[in-house]
PDB file of C-alpha atoms in Angstrom:
ATOM      1  CA  MET A   1      -0.069  -0.025   0.021  1.00 47.00           C
ATOM      2  CA  ASN A   2       1.732   3.279  -1.514  1.00 52.00           C
ATOM      3  CA  LEU A   3       0.972   6.311   0.783  1.00 52.00           C
ATOM      4  CA  PRO A   4       1.620   9.991  -0.036  1.00 53.00           C
ATOM      5  CA  TYR A   5       2.802  10.285   3.563  1.00 63.00           C
ATOM      6  CA  GLU A   6       4.123   8.350   6.580  1.00 83.00           C
ATOM      7  CA  PRO A   7       1.379   8.002   8.892  1.00 91.00           C
ATOM      8  CA  ASP A   8       2.021   7.620  12.728  1.00 93.00           C
ATOM      9  CA  VAL A   9       0.436   3.930  12.770  1.00 95.00           C
ATOM     10  CA  ALA A  10      -0.361   1.658  10.013  1.00 95.00           C
ATOM     11  CA  PHE A  11      -2.411  -1.549  10.161  1.00 96.00           C
ATOM     12  CA  GLY A  12      -2.065  -4.329   7.879  1.00 94.00           C
ATOM     13  CA  VAL A  13      -2.737  -7.944   7.594  1.00 91.00           C
ATOM     14  CA  HIS A  14      -0.254 -10.950   6.649  1.00 88.00           C
ATOM     15  CA  PRO A  15      -1.946 -14.307   5.390  1.00 84.00           C
ATOM     16  CA  ASP A  16       0.125 -16.237   8.181  1.00 87.00           C
ATOM     17  CA  LEU A  17       0.678 -13.644  10.901  1.00 90.00           C
ATOM     18  CA  GLY A  18      -2.694 -12.072  10.975  1.00 91.00           C
ATOM     19  CA  VAL A  19      -3.411  -8.321  11.741  1.00 95.00           C
ATOM     20  CA  GLY A  20      -0.131  -6.303  12.482  1.00 95.00           C
ATOM     21  CA  ALA A  21       0.637  -2.682  13.281  1.00 96.00           C
ATOM     22  CA  ALA A  22       3.848  -0.796  12.433  1.00 94.00           C
ATOM     23  CA  VAL A  23       4.745   2.700  13.982  1.00 94.00           C
ATOM     24  CA  ALA A  24       6.973   5.467  12.474  1.00 88.00           C
ATOM     25  CA  ASP A  25       8.368   6.470  15.616  1.00 83.00           C
ATOM     26  CA  ASP A  26       9.412   5.044  18.882  1.00 80.00           C
ATOM     27  CA  GLN A  27       6.969   6.810  21.086  1.00 84.00           C
ATOM     28  CA  PRO A  28       5.906   5.442  24.402  1.00 89.00           C
ATOM     29  CA  HIS A  29       2.094   6.618  23.670  1.00 91.00           C
ATOM     30  CA  LEU A  30       2.105   4.447  20.593  1.00 93.00           C
ATOM     31  CA  ASP A  31       3.600   1.341  22.287  1.00 92.00           C
ATOM     32  CA  GLU A  32       1.019   1.935  25.232  1.00 94.00           C
ATOM     33  CA  VAL A  33      -1.922   2.057  23.207  1.00 95.00           C
ATOM     34  CA  LEU A  34      -1.346  -0.822  20.896  1.00 96.00           C
ATOM     35  CA  ARG A  35      -0.417  -3.078  24.022  1.00 95.00           C
ATOM     36  CA  LYS A  36      -3.584  -1.688  25.741  1.00 94.00           C
ATOM     37  CA  HIS A  37      -5.545  -3.134  22.744  1.00 95.00           C
ATOM     38  CA  HIS A  38      -3.695  -6.558  23.007  1.00 94.00           C
ATOM     39  CA  PHE A  39      -0.907  -5.904  20.309  1.00 96.00           C
ATOM     40  CA  ARG A  40       2.504  -7.443  21.226  1.00 95.00           C
ATOM     41  CA  TYR A  41       5.711  -6.185  19.900  1.00 94.00           C
ATOM     42  CA  SER A  42       7.788  -8.757  17.762  1.00 92.00           C
ATOM     43  CA  GLN A  43      11.444  -7.915  17.949  1.00 90.00           C
ATOM     44  CA  ASP A  44      12.241  -9.930  14.976  1.00 91.00           C
ATOM     45  CA  LEU A  45       9.974  -8.544  12.510  1.00 91.00           C
ATOM     46  CA  ASP A  46       9.772  -4.883  14.269  1.00 92.00           C
ATOM     47  CA  VAL A  47       5.891  -4.937  14.038  1.00 94.00           C
ATOM     48  CA  TYR A  48       3.098  -5.246  16.638  1.00 96.00           C
ATOM     49  CA  LEU A  49       0.910  -8.343  16.194  1.00 96.00           C
ATOM     50  CA  LEU A  50      -2.272  -9.510  17.683  1.00 95.00           C
ATOM     51  CA  PRO A  51      -2.172 -12.972  19.496  1.00 92.00           C
ATOM     52  CA  GLU A  52      -2.417 -16.064  17.335  1.00 89.00           C
ATOM     53  CA  GLY A  53      -5.892 -16.998  16.620  1.00 86.00           C
ATOM     54  CA  THR A  54      -7.474 -13.907  17.483  1.00 89.00           C
ATOM     55  CA  PRO A  55     -11.174 -14.144  15.867  1.00 85.00           C
ATOM     56  CA  HIS A  56     -11.800 -11.951  12.606  1.00 85.00           C
ATOM     57  CA  ASN A  57     -14.410  -9.984  14.196  1.00 81.00           C
ATOM     58  CA  THR A  58     -12.344  -9.278  17.435  1.00 88.00           C
ATOM     59  CA  ALA A  59      -9.430  -8.071  15.129  1.00 91.00           C
ATOM     60  CA  VAL A  60     -11.712  -5.759  13.401  1.00 89.00           C
ATOM     61  CA  ARG A  61     -13.075  -4.119  16.428  1.00 89.00           C
ATOM     62  CA  THR A  62      -9.680  -4.039  18.132  1.00 93.00           C
ATOM     63  CA  VAL A  63      -8.196  -2.046  15.176  1.00 94.00           C
ATOM     64  CA  ALA A  64     -11.257   0.259  15.089  1.00 92.00           C
ATOM     65  CA  ALA A  65     -10.798   1.019  18.751  1.00 93.00           C
ATOM     66  CA  ALA A  66      -7.196   1.511  18.752  1.00 95.00           C
ATOM     67  CA  THR A  67      -7.535   3.847  15.508  1.00 95.00           C
ATOM     68  CA  ARG A  68     -10.012   6.017  17.234  1.00 94.00           C
ATOM     69  CA  GLU A  69      -7.725   6.561  20.317  1.00 94.00           C
ATOM     70  CA  PHE A  70      -4.733   7.359  18.058  1.00 94.00           C
ATOM     71  CA  GLN A  71      -7.042   9.971  16.149  1.00 94.00           C
ATOM     72  CA  ASP A  72      -8.402  11.479  19.311  1.00 93.00           C
ATOM     73  CA  ALA A  73      -4.603  12.150  20.223  1.00 92.00           C
ATOM     74  CA  GLY A  74      -4.295  13.711  16.933  1.00 93.00           C
ATOM     75  CA  LEU A  75      -2.200  11.099  15.359  1.00 93.00           C
ATOM     76  CA  SER A  76      -2.554   9.874  11.801  1.00 93.00           C
ATOM     77  CA  VAL A  77      -3.518   6.208  10.884  1.00 94.00           C
ATOM     78  CA  ALA A  78      -3.621   4.079   7.875  1.00 94.00           C
ATOM     79  CA  ALA A  79      -5.354   0.780   7.588  1.00 93.00           C
ATOM     80  CA  ASP A  80      -5.161  -1.964   4.799  1.00 91.00           C
ATOM     81  CA  PRO A  81      -8.916  -2.341   3.608  1.00 87.00           C
ATOM     82  CA  ARG A  82      -8.175  -6.302   3.383  1.00 86.00           C
ATOM     83  CA  ILE A  83      -8.532  -6.082   7.279  1.00 87.00           C
ATOM     84  CA  MET A  84     -12.188  -6.013   7.015  1.00 82.00           C
ATOM     85  CA  LEU A  85     -12.378  -9.030   4.457  1.00 78.00           C
ATOM     86  CA  PRO A  86     -13.735 -12.015   6.551  1.00 75.00           C
ATOM     87  CA  PRO A  87     -12.041 -15.398   6.093  1.00 72.00           C
ATOM     88  CA  PRO A  88     -13.849 -17.752   4.179  1.00 69.00           C
ATOM     89  CA  VAL A  89     -16.234 -20.017   5.602  1.00 65.00           C
ATOM     90  CA  PRO A  90     -15.325 -23.917   5.551  1.00 66.00           C
ATOM     91  CA  THR A  91     -17.784 -25.860   3.333  1.00 67.00           C
ATOM     92  CA  PRO A  92     -18.180 -29.589   2.796  1.00 66.00           C
ATOM     93  CA  ASP A  93     -16.441 -31.102  -0.220  1.00 69.00           C
ATOM     94  CA  GLY A  94     -18.357 -30.363  -3.581  1.00 69.00           C
ATOM     95  CA  VAL A  95     -20.179 -27.450  -2.019  1.00 62.00           C
ATOM     96  CA  THR A  96     -19.398 -23.975  -3.416  1.00 66.00           C
ATOM     97  CA  ALA A  97     -17.746 -21.625  -0.928  1.00 62.00           C
ATOM     98  CA  ARG A  98     -19.876 -18.622   0.092  1.00 60.00           C
ATOM     99  CA  LYS A  99     -18.235 -15.327  -1.030  1.00 59.00           C
ATOM    100  CA  THR A 100     -17.206 -13.066   1.505  1.00 57.00           C
ATOM    101  CA  GLN A 101     -17.704  -9.592   1.209  1.00 55.00           C
ATOM    102  CA  PRO A 102     -17.138  -6.622   3.485  1.00 53.00           C
ATOM    103  CA  GLY A 103     -19.751  -3.799   4.054  1.00 50.00           C
ATOM    104  CA  GLN A 104     -22.784  -5.848   3.764  1.00 57.00           C
ATOM    105  CA  SER A 105     -23.972  -5.412   7.466  1.00 67.00           C
ATOM    106  CA  LEU A 106     -27.492  -4.698   8.545  1.00 75.00           C
ATOM    107  CA  THR A 107     -26.418  -1.454  10.122  1.00 74.00           C
ATOM    108  CA  ALA A 108     -24.936  -0.223   6.824  1.00 73.00           C
ATOM    109  CA  LEU A 109     -27.785  -1.380   4.952  1.00 78.00           C
ATOM    110  CA  THR A 110     -30.190   0.384   7.329  1.00 80.00           C
ATOM    111  CA  GLY A 111     -28.484   3.680   7.160  1.00 77.00           C
ATOM    112  CA  GLU A 112     -28.870   3.636   3.290  1.00 77.00           C
ATOM    113  CA  LEU A 113     -32.524   3.357   3.737  1.00 80.00           C
ATOM    114  CA  HIS A 114     -32.700   6.648   5.571  1.00 78.00           C
ATOM    115  CA  GLU A 115     -31.434   8.468   2.237  1.00 75.00           C
ATOM    116  CA  LEU A 116     -33.843   6.689  -0.112  1.00 80.00           C
ATOM    117  CA  ARG A 117     -36.808   8.033  -1.664  1.00 77.00           C
ATOM    118  CA  ARG A 118     -37.972   5.404  -4.233  1.00 81.00           C
ATOM    119  CA  SER A 119     -39.592   2.214  -3.570  1.00 85.00           C
ATOM    120  CA  ALA A 120     -37.566   0.452  -6.222  1.00 85.00           C
ATOM    121  CA  ASP A 121     -34.305   1.544  -4.241  1.00 86.00           C
ATOM    122  CA  VAL A 122     -35.610  -0.124  -0.956  1.00 87.00           C
ATOM    123  CA  ALA A 123     -36.359  -3.244  -2.779  1.00 89.00           C
ATOM    124  CA  ASP A 124     -32.622  -3.130  -4.115  1.00 88.00           C
ATOM    125  CA  VAL A 125     -31.576  -2.796  -0.510  1.00 85.00           C
ATOM    126  CA  LEU A 126     -33.596  -5.602   0.411  1.00 88.00           C
ATOM    127  CA  GLU A 127     -32.438  -7.721  -2.308  1.00 86.00           C
ATOM    128  CA  GLN A 128     -28.689  -7.483  -0.916  1.00 83.00           C
ATOM    129  CA  ILE A 129     -30.240  -9.080   2.340  1.00 84.00           C
ATOM    130  CA  LEU A 130     -31.713 -11.932   0.571  1.00 85.00           C
ATOM    131  CA  ASP A 131     -28.589 -12.366  -1.854  1.00 80.00           C
ATOM    132  CA  GLU A 132     -27.950 -16.133  -1.988  1.00 73.00           C
ATOM    133  CA  HIS A 133     -24.199 -15.563  -1.964  1.00 68.00           C
ATOM    134  CA  HIS A 134     -23.557 -13.022   0.637  1.00 67.00           C
ATOM    135  CA  GLY A 135     -26.984 -11.853   1.818  1.00 78.00           C
ATOM    136  CA  ALA A 136     -27.372 -11.345   5.672  1.00 81.00           C
ATOM    137  CA  GLY A 137     -30.375 -13.614   5.710  1.00 82.00           C
ATOM    138  CA  GLY A 138     -28.476 -16.780   4.433  1.00 81.00           C
ATOM    139  CA  ALA A 139     -25.594 -15.842   6.281  1.00 82.00           C
ATOM    140  CA  LEU A 140     -27.627 -15.920   9.502  1.00 87.00           C
ATOM    141  CA  GLU A 141     -29.306 -19.240   8.594  1.00 87.00           C
ATOM    142  CA  GLU A 142     -25.739 -20.782   7.741  1.00 85.00           C
ATOM    143  CA  PHE A 143     -24.622 -19.479  11.143  1.00 88.00           C
ATOM    144  CA  ILE A 144     -27.470 -21.106  13.024  1.00 92.00           C
ATOM    145  CA  ASP A 145     -26.751 -24.509  11.087  1.00 90.00           C
ATOM    146  CA  THR A 146     -23.336 -24.401  11.964  1.00 90.00           C
ATOM    147  CA  ALA A 147     -24.174 -23.792  15.528  1.00 94.00           C
ATOM    148  CA  ALA A 148     -26.543 -26.714  15.598  1.00 94.00           C
ATOM    149  CA  ALA A 149     -23.634 -28.922  14.218  1.00 92.00           C
ATOM    150  CA  TRP A 150     -21.484 -27.669  17.102  1.00 93.00           C
ATOM    151  CA  CYS A 151     -23.932 -28.787  19.549  1.00 94.00           C
ATOM    152  CA  GLU A 152     -24.839 -32.028  17.830  1.00 93.00           C
ATOM    153  CA  ARG A 153     -20.783 -32.759  17.956  1.00 91.00           C
ATOM    154  CA  LEU A 154     -21.099 -32.878  21.870  1.00 92.00           C
ATOM    155  CA  ASP A 155     -22.850 -36.324  21.257  1.00 90.00           C
ATOM    156  CA  THR A 156     -24.851 -35.807  24.457  1.00 93.00           C
ATOM    157  CA  PRO A 157     -28.626 -35.816  24.957  1.00 92.00           C
ATOM    158  CA  GLY A 158     -28.712 -32.247  25.841  1.00 93.00           C
ATOM    159  CA  GLY A 159     -26.371 -31.319  22.707  1.00 93.00           C
ATOM    160  CA  ARG A 160     -28.714 -33.392  20.252  1.00 93.00           C
ATOM    161  CA  GLU A 161     -31.700 -31.625  21.508  1.00 95.00           C
ATOM    162  CA  LEU A 162     -30.303 -28.272  21.383  1.00 95.00           C
ATOM    163  CA  GLY A 163     -28.921 -28.996  17.848  1.00 94.00           C
ATOM    164  CA  GLN A 164     -32.511 -29.643  16.701  1.00 94.00           C
ATOM    165  CA  HIS A 165     -33.828 -26.731  18.384  1.00 95.00           C
ATOM    166  CA  LEU A 166     -31.275 -24.615  16.555  1.00 94.00           C
ATOM    167  CA  ARG A 167     -32.184 -26.240  13.230  1.00 93.00           C
ATOM    168  CA  THR A 168     -35.939 -25.437  13.974  1.00 94.00           C
ATOM    169  CA  ILE A 169     -34.739 -21.857  14.354  1.00 94.00           C
ATOM    170  CA  ALA A 170     -32.707 -21.929  10.955  1.00 91.00           C
ATOM    171  CA  HIS A 171     -36.040 -23.109   9.406  1.00 92.00           C
ATOM    172  CA  HIS A 172     -37.943 -20.279  10.603  1.00 93.00           C
ATOM    173  CA  VAL A 173     -35.199 -17.948   9.369  1.00 90.00           C
ATOM    174  CA  ALA A 174     -35.470 -19.531   5.950  1.00 89.00           C
ATOM    175  CA  SER A 175     -39.387 -18.968   6.057  1.00 91.00           C
ATOM    176  CA  LEU A 176     -38.845 -15.436   6.969  1.00 91.00           C
ATOM    177  CA  GLY A 177     -36.466 -15.013   4.150  1.00 90.00           C
ATOM    178  CA  ASP A 178     -39.344 -16.208   1.769  1.00 91.00           C
ATOM    179  CA  ARG A 179     -41.698 -13.503   3.533  1.00 92.00           C
ATOM    180  CA  LEU A 180     -39.186 -10.773   2.650  1.00 91.00           C
ATOM    181  CA  ALA A 181     -38.724 -11.959  -0.850  1.00 91.00           C
ATOM    182  CA  ASP A 182     -42.362 -11.433  -1.082  1.00 92.00           C
ATOM    183  CA  ALA A 183     -42.248  -7.935   0.244  1.00 92.00           C
ATOM    184  CA  GLN A 184     -39.164  -7.076  -1.992  1.00 90.00           C
ATOM    185  CA  LEU A 185     -41.352  -7.992  -4.881  1.00 91.00           C
ATOM    186  CA  ASP A 186     -44.076  -5.837  -3.741  1.00 91.00           C
ATOM    187  CA  LEU A 187     -41.709  -2.930  -3.403  1.00 89.00           C
ATOM    188  CA  SER A 188     -40.279  -3.390  -6.798  1.00 87.00           C
ATOM    189  CA  ALA A 189     -43.501  -3.269  -8.335  1.00 87.00           C
ATOM    190  CA  MET A 190     -44.925  -0.297  -6.322  1.00 85.00           C
ATOM    191  CA  ALA A 191     -45.354   3.033  -7.653  1.00 79.00           C
ATOM    192  CA  ASP A 192     -43.242   5.730  -6.168  1.00 71.00           C
ATOM    193  CA  VAL A 193     -45.514   8.061  -4.003  1.00 66.00           C
ATOM    194  CA  THR A 194     -42.863   9.984  -1.998  1.00 67.00           C
ATOM    195  CA  PRO A 195     -43.131  13.683  -2.797  1.00 66.00           C
ATOM    196  CA  LYS A 196     -39.995  14.987  -4.515  1.00 68.00           C
ATOM    197  CA  ASP A 197     -39.712  17.920  -2.033  1.00 72.00           C
ATOM    198  CA  GLY A 198     -40.451  15.622   1.050  1.00 72.00           C
ATOM    199  CA  PRO A 199     -38.147  15.519   3.886  1.00 72.00           C
ATOM    200  CA  PRO A 200     -35.763  12.563   4.048  1.00 69.00           C
ATOM    201  CA  LEU A 201     -36.337   9.709   6.227  1.00 70.00           C
ATOM    202  CA  ALA A 202     -33.576  10.898   8.448  1.00 68.00           C
ATOM    203  CA  ASP A 203     -35.406  13.895   9.147  1.00 73.00           C
ATOM    204  CA  VAL A 204     -38.868  12.534   9.949  1.00 73.00           C
ATOM    205  CA  PRO A 205     -39.209  10.995  13.388  1.00 75.00           C
ATOM    206  CA  LEU A 206     -39.897   7.172  13.434  1.00 70.00           C
ATOM    207  CA  PRO A 207     -43.048   5.670  14.889  1.00 72.00           C
ATOM    208  CA  LYS A 208     -42.496   4.284  18.286  1.00 75.00           C
ATOM    209  CA  ARG A 209     -42.334   0.536  18.233  1.00 68.00           C
ATOM    210  CA  HIS A 210     -44.554  -1.853  20.084  1.00 66.00           C
ATOM    211  CA  ASN A 211     -42.881  -2.933  23.526  1.00 70.00           C
ATOM    212  CA  VAL A 212     -42.594  -6.753  23.645  1.00 62.00           C
ATOM    213  CA  PRO A 213     -42.342  -8.014  27.172  1.00 64.00           C
ATOM    214  CA  SER A 214     -39.143  -9.658  27.718  1.00 60.00           C
ATOM    215  CA  VAL A 215     -38.498 -12.992  28.964  1.00 55.00           C
ATOM    216  CA  THR A 216     -36.901 -12.770  32.239  1.00 54.00           C
ATOM    217  CA  HIS A 217     -34.316 -15.341  33.748  1.00 52.00           C
ATOM    218  CA  THR A 218     -37.112 -15.913  36.340  1.00 53.00           C
ATOM    219  CA  THR A 219     -39.508 -16.870  33.763  1.00 55.00           C
ATOM    220  CA  ARG A 220     -37.368 -19.118  31.715  1.00 54.00           C
ATOM    221  CA  ALA A 221     -36.240 -20.936  34.882  1.00 51.00           C
ATOM    222  CA  ARG A 222     -39.893 -21.431  36.084  1.00 56.00           C
ATOM    223  CA  ALA A 223     -40.919 -22.738  32.607  1.00 51.00           C
ATOM    224  CA  ALA A 224     -37.892 -25.158  32.351  1.00 50.00           C
ATOM    225  CA  VAL A 225     -38.538 -26.820  35.688  1.00 47.00           C
ATOM    226  CA  THR A 226     -42.531 -26.696  35.547  1.00 50.00           C
ATOM    227  CA  SER A 227     -42.954 -27.810  31.707  1.00 45.00           C
ATOM    228  CA  SER A 228     -40.509 -30.408  31.659  1.00 45.00           C
ATOM    229  CA  THR A 229     -41.520 -33.932  32.108  1.00 46.00           C
ATOM    230  CA  LYS A 230     -38.057 -34.833  33.287  1.00 46.00           C
ATOM    231  CA  ARG A 231     -37.921 -32.750  36.305  1.00 44.00           C
ATOM    232  CA  PRO A 232     -36.149 -34.737  38.819  1.00 47.00           C
ATOM    233  CA  ASP A 233     -37.774 -35.173  42.287  1.00 49.00           C
ATOM    234  CA  GLY A 234     -36.848 -32.816  44.858  1.00 48.00           C
ATOM    235  CA  LEU A 235     -35.623 -30.065  42.524  1.00 45.00           C
ATOM    236  CA  PRO A 236     -36.206 -26.538  44.112  1.00 47.00           C
ATOM    237  CA  ALA A 237     -38.877 -24.683  42.702  1.00 47.00           C
ATOM    238  CA  ALA A 238     -37.982 -21.615  40.592  1.00 43.00           C
ATOM    239  CA  PRO A 239     -37.804 -18.251  42.130  1.00 45.00           C
ATOM    240  CA  GLY A 240     -41.433 -16.995  42.853  1.00 44.00           C
ATOM    241  CA  GLU A 241     -42.988 -20.524  42.323  1.00 45.00           C
ATOM    242  CA  ALA A 242     -45.153 -21.887  44.858  1.00 45.00           C
ATOM    243  CA  PRO A 243     -44.282 -25.229  45.882  1.00 49.00           C
ATOM    244  CA  HIS A 244     -46.360 -28.025  44.233  1.00 46.00           C
ATOM    245  CA  SER A 245     -48.341 -30.616  46.274  1.00 46.00           C
ATOM    246  CA  ARG A 246     -47.729 -34.273  45.761  1.00 44.00           C
ATOM    247  CA  ASP A 247     -51.016 -35.237  46.480  1.00 47.00           C
ATOM    248  CA  PRO A 248     -52.932 -36.382  43.418  1.00 45.00           C
ATOM    249  CA  ALA A 249     -55.751 -33.962  42.083  1.00 45.00           C
ATOM    250  CA  PRO A 250     -59.194 -34.827  42.979  1.00 46.00           C
ATOM    251  CA  SER A 251     -61.132 -36.459  40.024  1.00 42.00           C
ATOM    252  CA  PRO A 252     -63.756 -34.016  38.656  1.00 42.00           C
ATOM    253  CA  ARG A 253     -67.572 -34.869  39.474  1.00 41.00           C
ATOM    254  CA  ARG A 254     -69.629 -35.479  36.710  1.00 38.00           C
ATOM    255  CA  THR A 255     -73.099 -33.761  36.848  1.00 40.00           C
ATOM    256  CA  ARG A 256     -76.153 -34.033  34.665  1.00 35.00           C
TER     257      ARG A 256
END
């Protein structure tokens, strides 16, 4: 990467060593910030490296956090854009690997919606979510399937049960994708009705969302121990749950 000037700090990525940082001057502040964000100096290579095996998302967040700190101190920072490119996802033999592309986050796509005025443009953004190769919907379904495979690999009753539960969730995600595809088609065929002189969405206050009651840990615990047929004898009741009587319930009387 050729730069017209020499930055104080430059972040790059090596195919074998991972994400690294090079500094222009031997300043204590640069060393302090990099070590604070878990970079360690390599005497042989004269660069700072993240620990081996650092996950991709963790490395990206680390570079972003260190960059903000350097810039707040008035220092110049350069970063190789390839740092943002996620690693390929392992696939079984004979299955085409999913292409990895940066910048397809839901946050970025939601931000785009605030600047759009035509329904066809909104349909284009929604199509990116539904894209078969690098859309967020397919990526979420693949992530849940992979998590299910991880649970099943435990080869325990609990692992197999949770794996099946996750695969059911993945099925719901696929069904949601079908519904979003229907909405995307409707948007693509919808006539544009937004006034040309109307304010952008970013200037219009969004309506309040309906509050959905959250499931608390107490509620989860109570449901787990009351609805399960495998609840062992003598297990204490969930917090706030009244003790159950062991006497059989009286048979209802039949009346004419």
